mmCIF file of C-alpha atoms and ligand atoms in Angstrom:
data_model
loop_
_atom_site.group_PDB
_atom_site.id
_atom_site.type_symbol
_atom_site.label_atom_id
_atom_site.label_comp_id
_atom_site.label_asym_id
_atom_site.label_seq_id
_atom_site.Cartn_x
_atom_site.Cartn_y
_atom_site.Cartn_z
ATOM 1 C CA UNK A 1 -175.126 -178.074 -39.101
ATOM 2 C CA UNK A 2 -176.470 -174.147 -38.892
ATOM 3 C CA UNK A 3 -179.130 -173.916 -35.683
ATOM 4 C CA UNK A 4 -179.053 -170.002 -36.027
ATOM 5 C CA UNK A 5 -182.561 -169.025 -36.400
ATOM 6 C CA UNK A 6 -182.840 -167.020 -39.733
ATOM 7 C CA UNK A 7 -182.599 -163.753 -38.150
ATOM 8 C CA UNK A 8 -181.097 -163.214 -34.893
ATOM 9 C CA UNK A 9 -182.284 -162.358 -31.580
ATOM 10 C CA UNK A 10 -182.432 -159.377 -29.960
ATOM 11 C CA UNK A 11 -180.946 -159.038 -26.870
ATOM 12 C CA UNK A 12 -180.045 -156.568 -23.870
ATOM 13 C CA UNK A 13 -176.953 -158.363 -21.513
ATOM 14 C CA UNK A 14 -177.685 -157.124 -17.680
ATOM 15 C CA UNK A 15 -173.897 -158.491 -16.065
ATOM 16 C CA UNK A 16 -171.924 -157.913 -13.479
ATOM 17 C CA UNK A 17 -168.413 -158.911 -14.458
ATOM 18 C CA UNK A 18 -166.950 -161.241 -13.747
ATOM 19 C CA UNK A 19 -165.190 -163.708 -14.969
ATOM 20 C CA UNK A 20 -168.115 -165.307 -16.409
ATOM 21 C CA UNK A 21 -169.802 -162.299 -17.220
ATOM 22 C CA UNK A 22 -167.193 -161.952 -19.682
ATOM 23 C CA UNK A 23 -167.218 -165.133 -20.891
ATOM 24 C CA UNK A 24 -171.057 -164.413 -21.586
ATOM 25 C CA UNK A 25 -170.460 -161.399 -23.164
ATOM 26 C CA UNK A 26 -167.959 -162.587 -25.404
ATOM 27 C CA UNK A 27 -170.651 -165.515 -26.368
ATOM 28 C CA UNK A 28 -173.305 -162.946 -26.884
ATOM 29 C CA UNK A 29 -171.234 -160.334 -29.104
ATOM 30 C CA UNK A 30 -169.871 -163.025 -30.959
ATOM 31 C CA UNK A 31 -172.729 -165.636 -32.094
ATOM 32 C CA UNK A 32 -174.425 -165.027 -35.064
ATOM 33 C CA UNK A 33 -178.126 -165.824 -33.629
ATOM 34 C CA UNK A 34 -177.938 -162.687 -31.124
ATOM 35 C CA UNK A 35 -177.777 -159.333 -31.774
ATOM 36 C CA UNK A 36 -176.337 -157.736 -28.434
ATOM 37 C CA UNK A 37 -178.691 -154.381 -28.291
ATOM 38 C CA UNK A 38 -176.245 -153.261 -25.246
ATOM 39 C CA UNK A 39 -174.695 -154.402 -22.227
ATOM 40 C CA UNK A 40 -175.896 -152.829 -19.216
ATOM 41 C CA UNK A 41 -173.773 -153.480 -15.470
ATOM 42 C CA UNK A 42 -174.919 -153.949 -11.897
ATOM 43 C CA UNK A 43 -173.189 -154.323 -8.991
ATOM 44 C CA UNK A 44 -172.062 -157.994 -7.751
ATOM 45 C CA UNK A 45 -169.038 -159.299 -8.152
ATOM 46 C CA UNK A 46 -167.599 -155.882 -7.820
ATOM 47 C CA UNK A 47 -168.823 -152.289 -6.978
ATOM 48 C CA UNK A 48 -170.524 -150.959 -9.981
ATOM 49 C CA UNK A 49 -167.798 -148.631 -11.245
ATOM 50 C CA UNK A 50 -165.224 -151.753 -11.009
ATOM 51 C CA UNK A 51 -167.478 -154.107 -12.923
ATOM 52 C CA UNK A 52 -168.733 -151.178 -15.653
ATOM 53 C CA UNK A 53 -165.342 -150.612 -16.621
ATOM 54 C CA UNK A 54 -164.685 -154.567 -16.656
ATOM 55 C CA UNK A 55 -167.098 -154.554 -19.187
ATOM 56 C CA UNK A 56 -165.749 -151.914 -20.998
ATOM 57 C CA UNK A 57 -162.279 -153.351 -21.056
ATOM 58 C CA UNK A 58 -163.755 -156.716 -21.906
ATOM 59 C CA UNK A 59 -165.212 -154.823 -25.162
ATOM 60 C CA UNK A 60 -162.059 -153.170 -25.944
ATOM 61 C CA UNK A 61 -159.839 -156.247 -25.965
ATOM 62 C CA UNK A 62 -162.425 -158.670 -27.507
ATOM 63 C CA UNK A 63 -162.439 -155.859 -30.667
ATOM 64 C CA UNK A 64 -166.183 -155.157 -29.512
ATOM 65 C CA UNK A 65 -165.859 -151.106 -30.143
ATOM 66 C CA UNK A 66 -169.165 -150.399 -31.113
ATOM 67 C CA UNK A 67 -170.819 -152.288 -27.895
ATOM 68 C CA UNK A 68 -173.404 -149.845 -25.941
ATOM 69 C CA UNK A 69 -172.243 -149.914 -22.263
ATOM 70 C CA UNK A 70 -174.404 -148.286 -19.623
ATOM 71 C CA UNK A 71 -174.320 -148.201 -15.774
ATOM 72 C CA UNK A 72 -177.037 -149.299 -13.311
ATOM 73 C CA UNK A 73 -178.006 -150.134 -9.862
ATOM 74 C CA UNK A 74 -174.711 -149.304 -7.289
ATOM 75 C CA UNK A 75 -177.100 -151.487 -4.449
ATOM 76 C CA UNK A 76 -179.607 -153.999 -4.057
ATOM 77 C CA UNK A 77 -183.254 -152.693 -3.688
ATOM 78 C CA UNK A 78 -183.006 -152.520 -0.059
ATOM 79 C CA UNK A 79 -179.897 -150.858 -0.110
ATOM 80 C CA UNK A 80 -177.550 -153.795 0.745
ATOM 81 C CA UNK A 81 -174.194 -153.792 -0.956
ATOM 82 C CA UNK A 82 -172.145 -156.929 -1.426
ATOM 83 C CA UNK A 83 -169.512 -158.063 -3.558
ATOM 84 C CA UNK A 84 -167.543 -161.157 -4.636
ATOM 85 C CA UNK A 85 -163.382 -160.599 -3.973
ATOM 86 C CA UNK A 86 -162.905 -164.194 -2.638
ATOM 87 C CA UNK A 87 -164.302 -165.334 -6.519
ATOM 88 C CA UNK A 88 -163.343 -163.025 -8.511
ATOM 89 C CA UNK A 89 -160.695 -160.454 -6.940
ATOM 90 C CA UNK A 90 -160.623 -157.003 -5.699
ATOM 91 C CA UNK A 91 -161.233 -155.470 -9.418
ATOM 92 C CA UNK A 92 -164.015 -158.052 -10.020
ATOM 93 C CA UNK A 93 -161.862 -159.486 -12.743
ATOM 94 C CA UNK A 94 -158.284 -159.978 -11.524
ATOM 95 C CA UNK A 95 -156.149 -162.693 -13.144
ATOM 96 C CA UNK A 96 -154.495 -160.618 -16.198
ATOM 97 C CA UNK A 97 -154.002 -157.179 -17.413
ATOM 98 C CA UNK A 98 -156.692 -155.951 -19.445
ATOM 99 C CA UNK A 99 -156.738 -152.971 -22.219
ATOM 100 C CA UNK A 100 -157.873 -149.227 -20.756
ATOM 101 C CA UNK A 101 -161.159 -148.967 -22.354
ATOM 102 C CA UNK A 102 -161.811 -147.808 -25.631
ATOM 103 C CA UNK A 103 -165.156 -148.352 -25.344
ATOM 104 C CA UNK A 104 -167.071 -145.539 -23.913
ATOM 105 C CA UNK A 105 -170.113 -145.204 -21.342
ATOM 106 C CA UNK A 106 -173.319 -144.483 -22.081
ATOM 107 C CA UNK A 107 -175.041 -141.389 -20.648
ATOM 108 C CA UNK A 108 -177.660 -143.103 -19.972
ATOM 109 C CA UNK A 109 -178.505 -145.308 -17.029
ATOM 110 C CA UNK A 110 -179.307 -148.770 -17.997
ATOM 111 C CA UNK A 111 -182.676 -148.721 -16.695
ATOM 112 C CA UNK A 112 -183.714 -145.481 -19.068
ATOM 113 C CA UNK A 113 -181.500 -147.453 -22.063
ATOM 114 C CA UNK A 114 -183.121 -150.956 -21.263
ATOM 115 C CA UNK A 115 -186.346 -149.072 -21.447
ATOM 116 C CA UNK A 116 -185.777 -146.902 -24.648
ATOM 117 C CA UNK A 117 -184.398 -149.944 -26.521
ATOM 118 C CA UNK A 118 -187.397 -152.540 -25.698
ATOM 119 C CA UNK A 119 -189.774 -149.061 -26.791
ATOM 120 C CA UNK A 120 -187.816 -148.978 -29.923
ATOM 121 C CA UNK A 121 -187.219 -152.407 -30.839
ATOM 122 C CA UNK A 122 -189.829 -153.920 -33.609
ATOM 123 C CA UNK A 123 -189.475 -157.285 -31.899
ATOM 124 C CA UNK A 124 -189.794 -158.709 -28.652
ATOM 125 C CA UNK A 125 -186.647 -158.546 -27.186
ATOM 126 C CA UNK A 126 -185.261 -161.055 -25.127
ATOM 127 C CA UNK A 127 -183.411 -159.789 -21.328
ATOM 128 C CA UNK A 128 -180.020 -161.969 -20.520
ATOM 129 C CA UNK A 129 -179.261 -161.663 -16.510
ATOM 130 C CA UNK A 130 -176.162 -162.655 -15.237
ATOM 131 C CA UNK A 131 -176.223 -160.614 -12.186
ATOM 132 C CA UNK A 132 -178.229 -159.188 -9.145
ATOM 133 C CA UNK A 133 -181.079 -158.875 -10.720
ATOM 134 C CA UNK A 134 -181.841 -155.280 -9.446
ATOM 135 C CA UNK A 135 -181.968 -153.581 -12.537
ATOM 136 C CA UNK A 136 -184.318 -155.835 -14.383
ATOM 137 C CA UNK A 137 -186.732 -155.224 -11.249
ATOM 138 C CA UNK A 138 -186.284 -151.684 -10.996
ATOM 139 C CA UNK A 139 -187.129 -151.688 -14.975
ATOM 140 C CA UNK A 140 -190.218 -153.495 -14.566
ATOM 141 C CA UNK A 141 -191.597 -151.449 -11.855
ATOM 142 C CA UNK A 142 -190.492 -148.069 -13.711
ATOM 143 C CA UNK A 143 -191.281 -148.730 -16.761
ATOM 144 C CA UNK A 144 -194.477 -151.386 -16.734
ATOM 145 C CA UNK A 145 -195.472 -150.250 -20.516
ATOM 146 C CA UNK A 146 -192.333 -152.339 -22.074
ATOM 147 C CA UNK A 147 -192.955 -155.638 -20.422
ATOM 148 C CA UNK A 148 -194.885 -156.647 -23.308
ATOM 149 C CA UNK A 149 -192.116 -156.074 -25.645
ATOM 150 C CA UNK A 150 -189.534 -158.503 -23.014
ATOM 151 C CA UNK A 151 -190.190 -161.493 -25.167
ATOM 152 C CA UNK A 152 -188.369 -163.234 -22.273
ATOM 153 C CA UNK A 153 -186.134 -163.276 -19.267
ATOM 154 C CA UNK A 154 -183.018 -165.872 -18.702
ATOM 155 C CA UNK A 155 -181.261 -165.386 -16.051
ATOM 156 C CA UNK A 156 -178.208 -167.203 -14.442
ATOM 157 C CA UNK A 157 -178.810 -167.215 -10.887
ATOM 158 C CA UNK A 158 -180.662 -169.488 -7.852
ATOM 159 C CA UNK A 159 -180.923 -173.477 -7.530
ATOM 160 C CA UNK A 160 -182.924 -176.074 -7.259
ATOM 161 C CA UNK A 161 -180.460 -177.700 -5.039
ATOM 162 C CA UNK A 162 -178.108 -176.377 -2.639
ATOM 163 C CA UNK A 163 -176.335 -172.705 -3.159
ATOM 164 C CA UNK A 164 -173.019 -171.060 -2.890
ATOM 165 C CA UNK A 165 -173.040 -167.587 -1.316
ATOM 166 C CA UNK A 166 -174.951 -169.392 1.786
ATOM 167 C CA UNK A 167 -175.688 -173.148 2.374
ATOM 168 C CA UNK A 168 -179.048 -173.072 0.258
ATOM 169 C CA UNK A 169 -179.027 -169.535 -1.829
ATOM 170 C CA UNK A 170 -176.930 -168.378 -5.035
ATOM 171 C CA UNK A 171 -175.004 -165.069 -5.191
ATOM 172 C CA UNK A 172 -177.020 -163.435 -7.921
ATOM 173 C CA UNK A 173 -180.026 -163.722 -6.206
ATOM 174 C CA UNK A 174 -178.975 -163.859 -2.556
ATOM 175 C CA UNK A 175 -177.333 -160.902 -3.413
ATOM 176 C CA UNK A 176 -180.820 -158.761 -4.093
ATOM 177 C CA UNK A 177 -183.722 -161.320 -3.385
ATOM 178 C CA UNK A 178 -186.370 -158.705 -3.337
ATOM 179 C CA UNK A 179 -185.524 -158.180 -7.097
ATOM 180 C CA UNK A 180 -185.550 -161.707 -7.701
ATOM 181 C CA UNK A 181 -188.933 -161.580 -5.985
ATOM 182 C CA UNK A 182 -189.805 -159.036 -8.513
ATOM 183 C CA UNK A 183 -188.743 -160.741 -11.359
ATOM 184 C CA UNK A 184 -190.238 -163.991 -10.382
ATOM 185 C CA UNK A 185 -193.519 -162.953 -10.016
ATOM 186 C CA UNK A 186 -193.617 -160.576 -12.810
ATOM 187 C CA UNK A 187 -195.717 -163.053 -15.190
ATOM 188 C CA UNK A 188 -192.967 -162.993 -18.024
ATOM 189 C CA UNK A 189 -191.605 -166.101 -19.199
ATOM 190 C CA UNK A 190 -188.656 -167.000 -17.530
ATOM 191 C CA UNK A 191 -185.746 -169.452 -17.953
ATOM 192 C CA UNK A 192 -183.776 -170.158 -14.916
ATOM 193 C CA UNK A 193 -179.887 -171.225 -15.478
ATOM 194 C CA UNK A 194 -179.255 -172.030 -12.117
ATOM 195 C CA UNK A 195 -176.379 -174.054 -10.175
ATOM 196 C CA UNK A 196 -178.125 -177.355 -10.806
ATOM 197 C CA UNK A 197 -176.770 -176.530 -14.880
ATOM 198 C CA UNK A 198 -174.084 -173.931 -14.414
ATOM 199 C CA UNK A 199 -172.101 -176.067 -12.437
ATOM 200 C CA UNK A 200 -171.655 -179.119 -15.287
ATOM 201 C CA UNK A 201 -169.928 -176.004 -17.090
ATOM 202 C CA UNK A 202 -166.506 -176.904 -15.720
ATOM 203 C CA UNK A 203 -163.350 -175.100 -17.217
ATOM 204 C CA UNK A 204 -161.493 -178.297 -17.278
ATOM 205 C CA UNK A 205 -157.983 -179.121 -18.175
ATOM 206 C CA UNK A 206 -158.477 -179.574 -20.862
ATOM 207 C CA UNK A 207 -160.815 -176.619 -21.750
ATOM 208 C CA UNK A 208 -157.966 -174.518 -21.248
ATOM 209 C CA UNK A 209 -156.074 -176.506 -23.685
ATOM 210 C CA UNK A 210 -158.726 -175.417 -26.124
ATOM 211 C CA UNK A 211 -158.394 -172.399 -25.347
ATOM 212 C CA UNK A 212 -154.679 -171.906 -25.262
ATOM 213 C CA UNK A 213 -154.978 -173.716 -28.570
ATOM 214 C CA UNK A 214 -156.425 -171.200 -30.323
ATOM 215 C CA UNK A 215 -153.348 -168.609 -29.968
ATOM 216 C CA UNK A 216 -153.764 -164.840 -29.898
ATOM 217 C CA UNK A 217 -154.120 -162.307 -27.096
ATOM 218 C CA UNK A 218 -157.682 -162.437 -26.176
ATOM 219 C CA UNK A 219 -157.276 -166.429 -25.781
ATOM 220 C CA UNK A 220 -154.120 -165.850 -23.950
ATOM 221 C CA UNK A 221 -155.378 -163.064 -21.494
ATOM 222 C CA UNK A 222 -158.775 -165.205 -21.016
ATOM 223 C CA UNK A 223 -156.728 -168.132 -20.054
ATOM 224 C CA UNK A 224 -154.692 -165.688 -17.516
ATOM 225 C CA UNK A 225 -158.108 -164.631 -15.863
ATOM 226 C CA UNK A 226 -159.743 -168.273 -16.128
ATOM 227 C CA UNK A 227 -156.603 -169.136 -14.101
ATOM 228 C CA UNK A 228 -157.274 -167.061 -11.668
ATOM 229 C CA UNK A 229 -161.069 -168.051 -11.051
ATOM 230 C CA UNK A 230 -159.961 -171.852 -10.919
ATOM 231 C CA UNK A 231 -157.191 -170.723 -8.071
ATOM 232 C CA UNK A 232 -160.751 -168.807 -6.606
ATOM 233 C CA UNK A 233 -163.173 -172.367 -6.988
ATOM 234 C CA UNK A 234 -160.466 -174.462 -5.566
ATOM 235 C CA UNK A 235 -159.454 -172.348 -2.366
ATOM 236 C CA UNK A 236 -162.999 -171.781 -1.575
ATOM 237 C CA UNK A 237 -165.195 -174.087 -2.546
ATOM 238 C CA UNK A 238 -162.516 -177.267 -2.956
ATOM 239 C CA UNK A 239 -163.257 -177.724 -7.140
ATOM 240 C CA UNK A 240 -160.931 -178.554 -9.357
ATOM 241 C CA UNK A 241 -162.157 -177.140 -12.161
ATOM 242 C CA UNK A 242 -164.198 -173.727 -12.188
ATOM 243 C CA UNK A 243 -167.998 -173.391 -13.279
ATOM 244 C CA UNK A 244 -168.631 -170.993 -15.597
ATOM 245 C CA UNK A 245 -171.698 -169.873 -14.975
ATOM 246 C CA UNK A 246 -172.869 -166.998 -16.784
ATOM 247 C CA UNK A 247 -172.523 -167.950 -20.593
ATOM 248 C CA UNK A 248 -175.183 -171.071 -20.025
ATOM 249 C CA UNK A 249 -177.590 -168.089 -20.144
ATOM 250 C CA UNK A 250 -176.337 -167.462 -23.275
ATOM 251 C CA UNK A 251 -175.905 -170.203 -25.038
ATOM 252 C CA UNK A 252 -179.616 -171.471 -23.686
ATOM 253 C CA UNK A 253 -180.865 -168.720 -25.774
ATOM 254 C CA UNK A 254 -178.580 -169.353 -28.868
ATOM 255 C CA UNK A 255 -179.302 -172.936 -29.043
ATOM 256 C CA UNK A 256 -182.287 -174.179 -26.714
ATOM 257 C CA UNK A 257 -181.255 -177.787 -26.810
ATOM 258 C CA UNK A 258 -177.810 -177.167 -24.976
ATOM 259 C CA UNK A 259 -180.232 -177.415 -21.719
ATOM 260 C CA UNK A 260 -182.884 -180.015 -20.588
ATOM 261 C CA UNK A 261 -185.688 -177.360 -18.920
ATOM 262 C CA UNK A 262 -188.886 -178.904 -16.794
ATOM 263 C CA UNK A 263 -191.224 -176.056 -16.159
ATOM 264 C CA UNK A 264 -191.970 -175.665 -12.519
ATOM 265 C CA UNK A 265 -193.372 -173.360 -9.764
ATOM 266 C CA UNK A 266 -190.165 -171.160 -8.522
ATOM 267 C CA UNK A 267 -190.379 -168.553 -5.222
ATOM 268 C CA UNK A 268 -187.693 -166.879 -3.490
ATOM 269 C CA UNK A 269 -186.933 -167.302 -0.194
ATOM 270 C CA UNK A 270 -187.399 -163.487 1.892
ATOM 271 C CA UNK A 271 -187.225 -164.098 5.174
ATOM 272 C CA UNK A 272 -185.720 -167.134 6.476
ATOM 273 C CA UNK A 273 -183.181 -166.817 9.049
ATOM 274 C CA UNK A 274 -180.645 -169.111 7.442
ATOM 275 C CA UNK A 275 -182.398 -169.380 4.138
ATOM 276 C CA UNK A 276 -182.862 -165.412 2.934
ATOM 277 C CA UNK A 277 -182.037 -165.607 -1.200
ATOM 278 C CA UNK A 278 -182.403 -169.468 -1.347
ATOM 279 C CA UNK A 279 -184.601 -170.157 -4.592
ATOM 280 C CA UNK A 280 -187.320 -172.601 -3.422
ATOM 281 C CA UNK A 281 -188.172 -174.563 -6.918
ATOM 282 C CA UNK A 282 -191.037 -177.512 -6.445
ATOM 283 C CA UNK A 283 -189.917 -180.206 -9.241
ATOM 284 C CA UNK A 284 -192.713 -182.549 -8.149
ATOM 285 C CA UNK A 285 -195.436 -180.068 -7.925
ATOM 286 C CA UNK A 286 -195.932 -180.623 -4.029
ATOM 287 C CA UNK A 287 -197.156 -176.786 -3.626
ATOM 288 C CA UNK A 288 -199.889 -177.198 -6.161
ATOM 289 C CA UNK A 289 -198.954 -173.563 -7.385
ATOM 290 C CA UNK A 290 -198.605 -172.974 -10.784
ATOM 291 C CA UNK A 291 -195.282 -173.342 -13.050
ATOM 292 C CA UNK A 292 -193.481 -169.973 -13.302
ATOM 293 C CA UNK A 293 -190.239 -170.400 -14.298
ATOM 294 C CA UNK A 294 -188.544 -172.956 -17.100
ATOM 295 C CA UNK A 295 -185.906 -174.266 -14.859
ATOM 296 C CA UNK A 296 -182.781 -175.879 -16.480
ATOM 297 C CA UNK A 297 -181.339 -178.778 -14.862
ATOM 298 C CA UNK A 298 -178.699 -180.375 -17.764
ATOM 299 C CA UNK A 299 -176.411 -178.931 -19.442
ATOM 300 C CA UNK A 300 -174.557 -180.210 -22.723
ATOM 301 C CA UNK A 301 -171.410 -179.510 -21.574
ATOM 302 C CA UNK A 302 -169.629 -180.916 -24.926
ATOM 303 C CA UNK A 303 -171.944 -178.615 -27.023
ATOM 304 C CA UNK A 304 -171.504 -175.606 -24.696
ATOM 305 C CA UNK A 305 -168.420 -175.767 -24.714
ATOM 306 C CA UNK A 306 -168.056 -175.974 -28.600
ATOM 307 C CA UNK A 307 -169.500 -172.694 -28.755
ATOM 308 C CA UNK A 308 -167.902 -170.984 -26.644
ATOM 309 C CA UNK A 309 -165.091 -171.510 -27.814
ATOM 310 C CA UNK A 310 -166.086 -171.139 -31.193
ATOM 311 C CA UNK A 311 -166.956 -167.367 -30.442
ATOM 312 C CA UNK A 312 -163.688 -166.973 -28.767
ATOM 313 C CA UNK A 313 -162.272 -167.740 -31.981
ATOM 314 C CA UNK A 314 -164.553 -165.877 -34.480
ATOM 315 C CA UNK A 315 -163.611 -163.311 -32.203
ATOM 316 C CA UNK A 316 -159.932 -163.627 -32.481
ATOM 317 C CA UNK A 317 -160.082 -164.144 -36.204
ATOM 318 C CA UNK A 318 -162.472 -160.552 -36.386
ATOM 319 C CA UNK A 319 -159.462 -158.827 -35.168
ATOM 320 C CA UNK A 320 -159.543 -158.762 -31.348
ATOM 321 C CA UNK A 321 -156.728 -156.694 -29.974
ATOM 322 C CA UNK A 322 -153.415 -158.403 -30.691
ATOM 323 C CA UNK A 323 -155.719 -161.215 -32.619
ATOM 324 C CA UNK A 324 -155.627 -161.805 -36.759
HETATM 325 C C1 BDR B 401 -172.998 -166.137 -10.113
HETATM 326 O O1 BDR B 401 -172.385 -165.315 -9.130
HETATM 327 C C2 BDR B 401 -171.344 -164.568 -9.703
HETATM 328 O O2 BDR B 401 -170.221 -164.580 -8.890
HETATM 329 C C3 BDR B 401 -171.085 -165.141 -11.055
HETATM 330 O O3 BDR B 401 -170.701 -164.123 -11.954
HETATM 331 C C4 BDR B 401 -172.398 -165.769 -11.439
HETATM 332 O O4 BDR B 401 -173.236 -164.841 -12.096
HETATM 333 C C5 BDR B 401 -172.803 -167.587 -9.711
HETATM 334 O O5 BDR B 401 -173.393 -167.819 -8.476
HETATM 335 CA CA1 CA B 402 -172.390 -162.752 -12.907
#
């Protein structure tokens, strides 16, 4: 059965890769119901010149040559900088060798390009975050004549539950919560992927199976850097298989009913002492404040799966580097 929509949607990728960031990249590029406008980088999992060129190597294998790759924030708004190396390595994507990049960088920053492409576009288009969301704040507050042509904003990042960078806050937005602040009170609709759903995307044994399965270098070199985020999950955080978080974003967009969303009232936590980045999200409407966020608590894991590995392969069959 075809779920594309009859023509696809438009869509700038803000990432910081990342293993996962890859993995939604790969998703986004591939999938006939998106048409990646450009992939723009912030820094998170690495500094910003190790994750740009992660996403220009990611390009370069994957076949993805004609993918519009442009730099942003090197910080959070308040000038904090923190990366992953625990999670995802010293490069921000260790785990295999990767292709030098074939895929050039833009000139412009991703803030100017995010801009110029929404002014340009003649439809809404929709924002993917898989990151800090720094730039997506900083383009809101620069550039407050193309909010109304963000159709929407889905972002991987916070929880309704407990978090993973602290006890009670997620990376992404523990890494820059004034951004996220931004963002969530921008009035845009917004779809939350947080760890409640990212986390029933588990790269399980036999995922990798799948994967391997599918035979060609991108598979092969995905399953070498998959690898080495499991090693990451299970030394730090005791799991024995990895989440992969970013590409829920993605597929949430592609095909809606891969996630089960409740609308609900969503703030981010500024100031606590042990709580600073924690995303405070009222399922039971205790705070009486209104719903700003569509917050996604299941995940088809069966169905995501299936189509992420189905780009993988359309992918390899396109003529990814070493592929058909
Ligand atoms: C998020 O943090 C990053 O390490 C991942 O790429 C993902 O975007 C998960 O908390
Ligand atoms: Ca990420």
């Amino acid at each position: 059965m075809d779920l594309s929509p009859a023509s696809p949607v438009p869509l700038l990728l803000d990432c910081d890769p990342g293993h996962d960031d890859m993995f939604a990249i790969l998703l986004a590029a591939a999938h006939p119901a998106v048409d990646l406008l450009a992939v723009t980088t912030v820094a998170g999992n690495g500094p910003l010149e190790a994750v740009t060129l992660n996403a220009r190597k990611i390009c370069t294998l994957a076949g993805l040559d004609g993918t519009v790759v442009a730099a942003g924030a090197d910080r959070a708004l308040r000038g904090d900088r923190r990366t992953a190396p625990d999670i995802h390595g010293e490069t921000g994507l260790d785990g295999a060798p990767l292709p030098e990049p074939a895929v050039p960088l833009a000139d412009e920053d991703a803030v100017t390009l995010m801009a110029r492409l929404l002014a340009e576009s003649d439809r809404p288009v929709t924002i993917a975050a898989t990151g800090p969301l720094t730039n997506v704040a900083t383009l809101l507050e620069r550039h407050p004549e193309v909010k109304e042509r963000i159709e929407r904003i889905v972002f991987m990042g916070g929880s309704a539950g407990r978090g993973n960078t602290t006890p009670l806050a997620e990376f992404n937005v523990h890494t820059d919560p004034e951004a996220a602040d931004r963002v969530l009170r921008s009035g845009l609709p917004l779809l939350m992927c947080g760890l409640d759903v990212t986390h029933q995307a588990l790269a399980t044994p036999e995922i990798f199976d799948r994967l391997h399965a599918i035979g060609g270098l991108l598979p092969a070199t995905l399953g070498g850097l998959l690898r080495f985020f499991a090693g990451a999950y299970e030394k730090v955080y005791d799991m024995p298989a990895p989440p992969v978080h970013d590409p829920v974003a993605i597929a949430a967009i592609i095909e809606p009913a891969v996630v089960r969303l409740v609308d609900a009232p969503v703030a981010v936590e500024l100031a606590g002492e042990h709580t600073r980045g924690a995303t405070v999200v009222d399922l039971h409407g205790v705070t009486g404040a209104e719903p700003n966020v569509q917050v996604a608590l299941d995940l088809d894991a069966d169905r995501f799966w299936d189509l992420m590995l189905d780009a993988i392969r359309t992918l390899t069959d396109r003529g990814a580097l070493g592929g058909a």
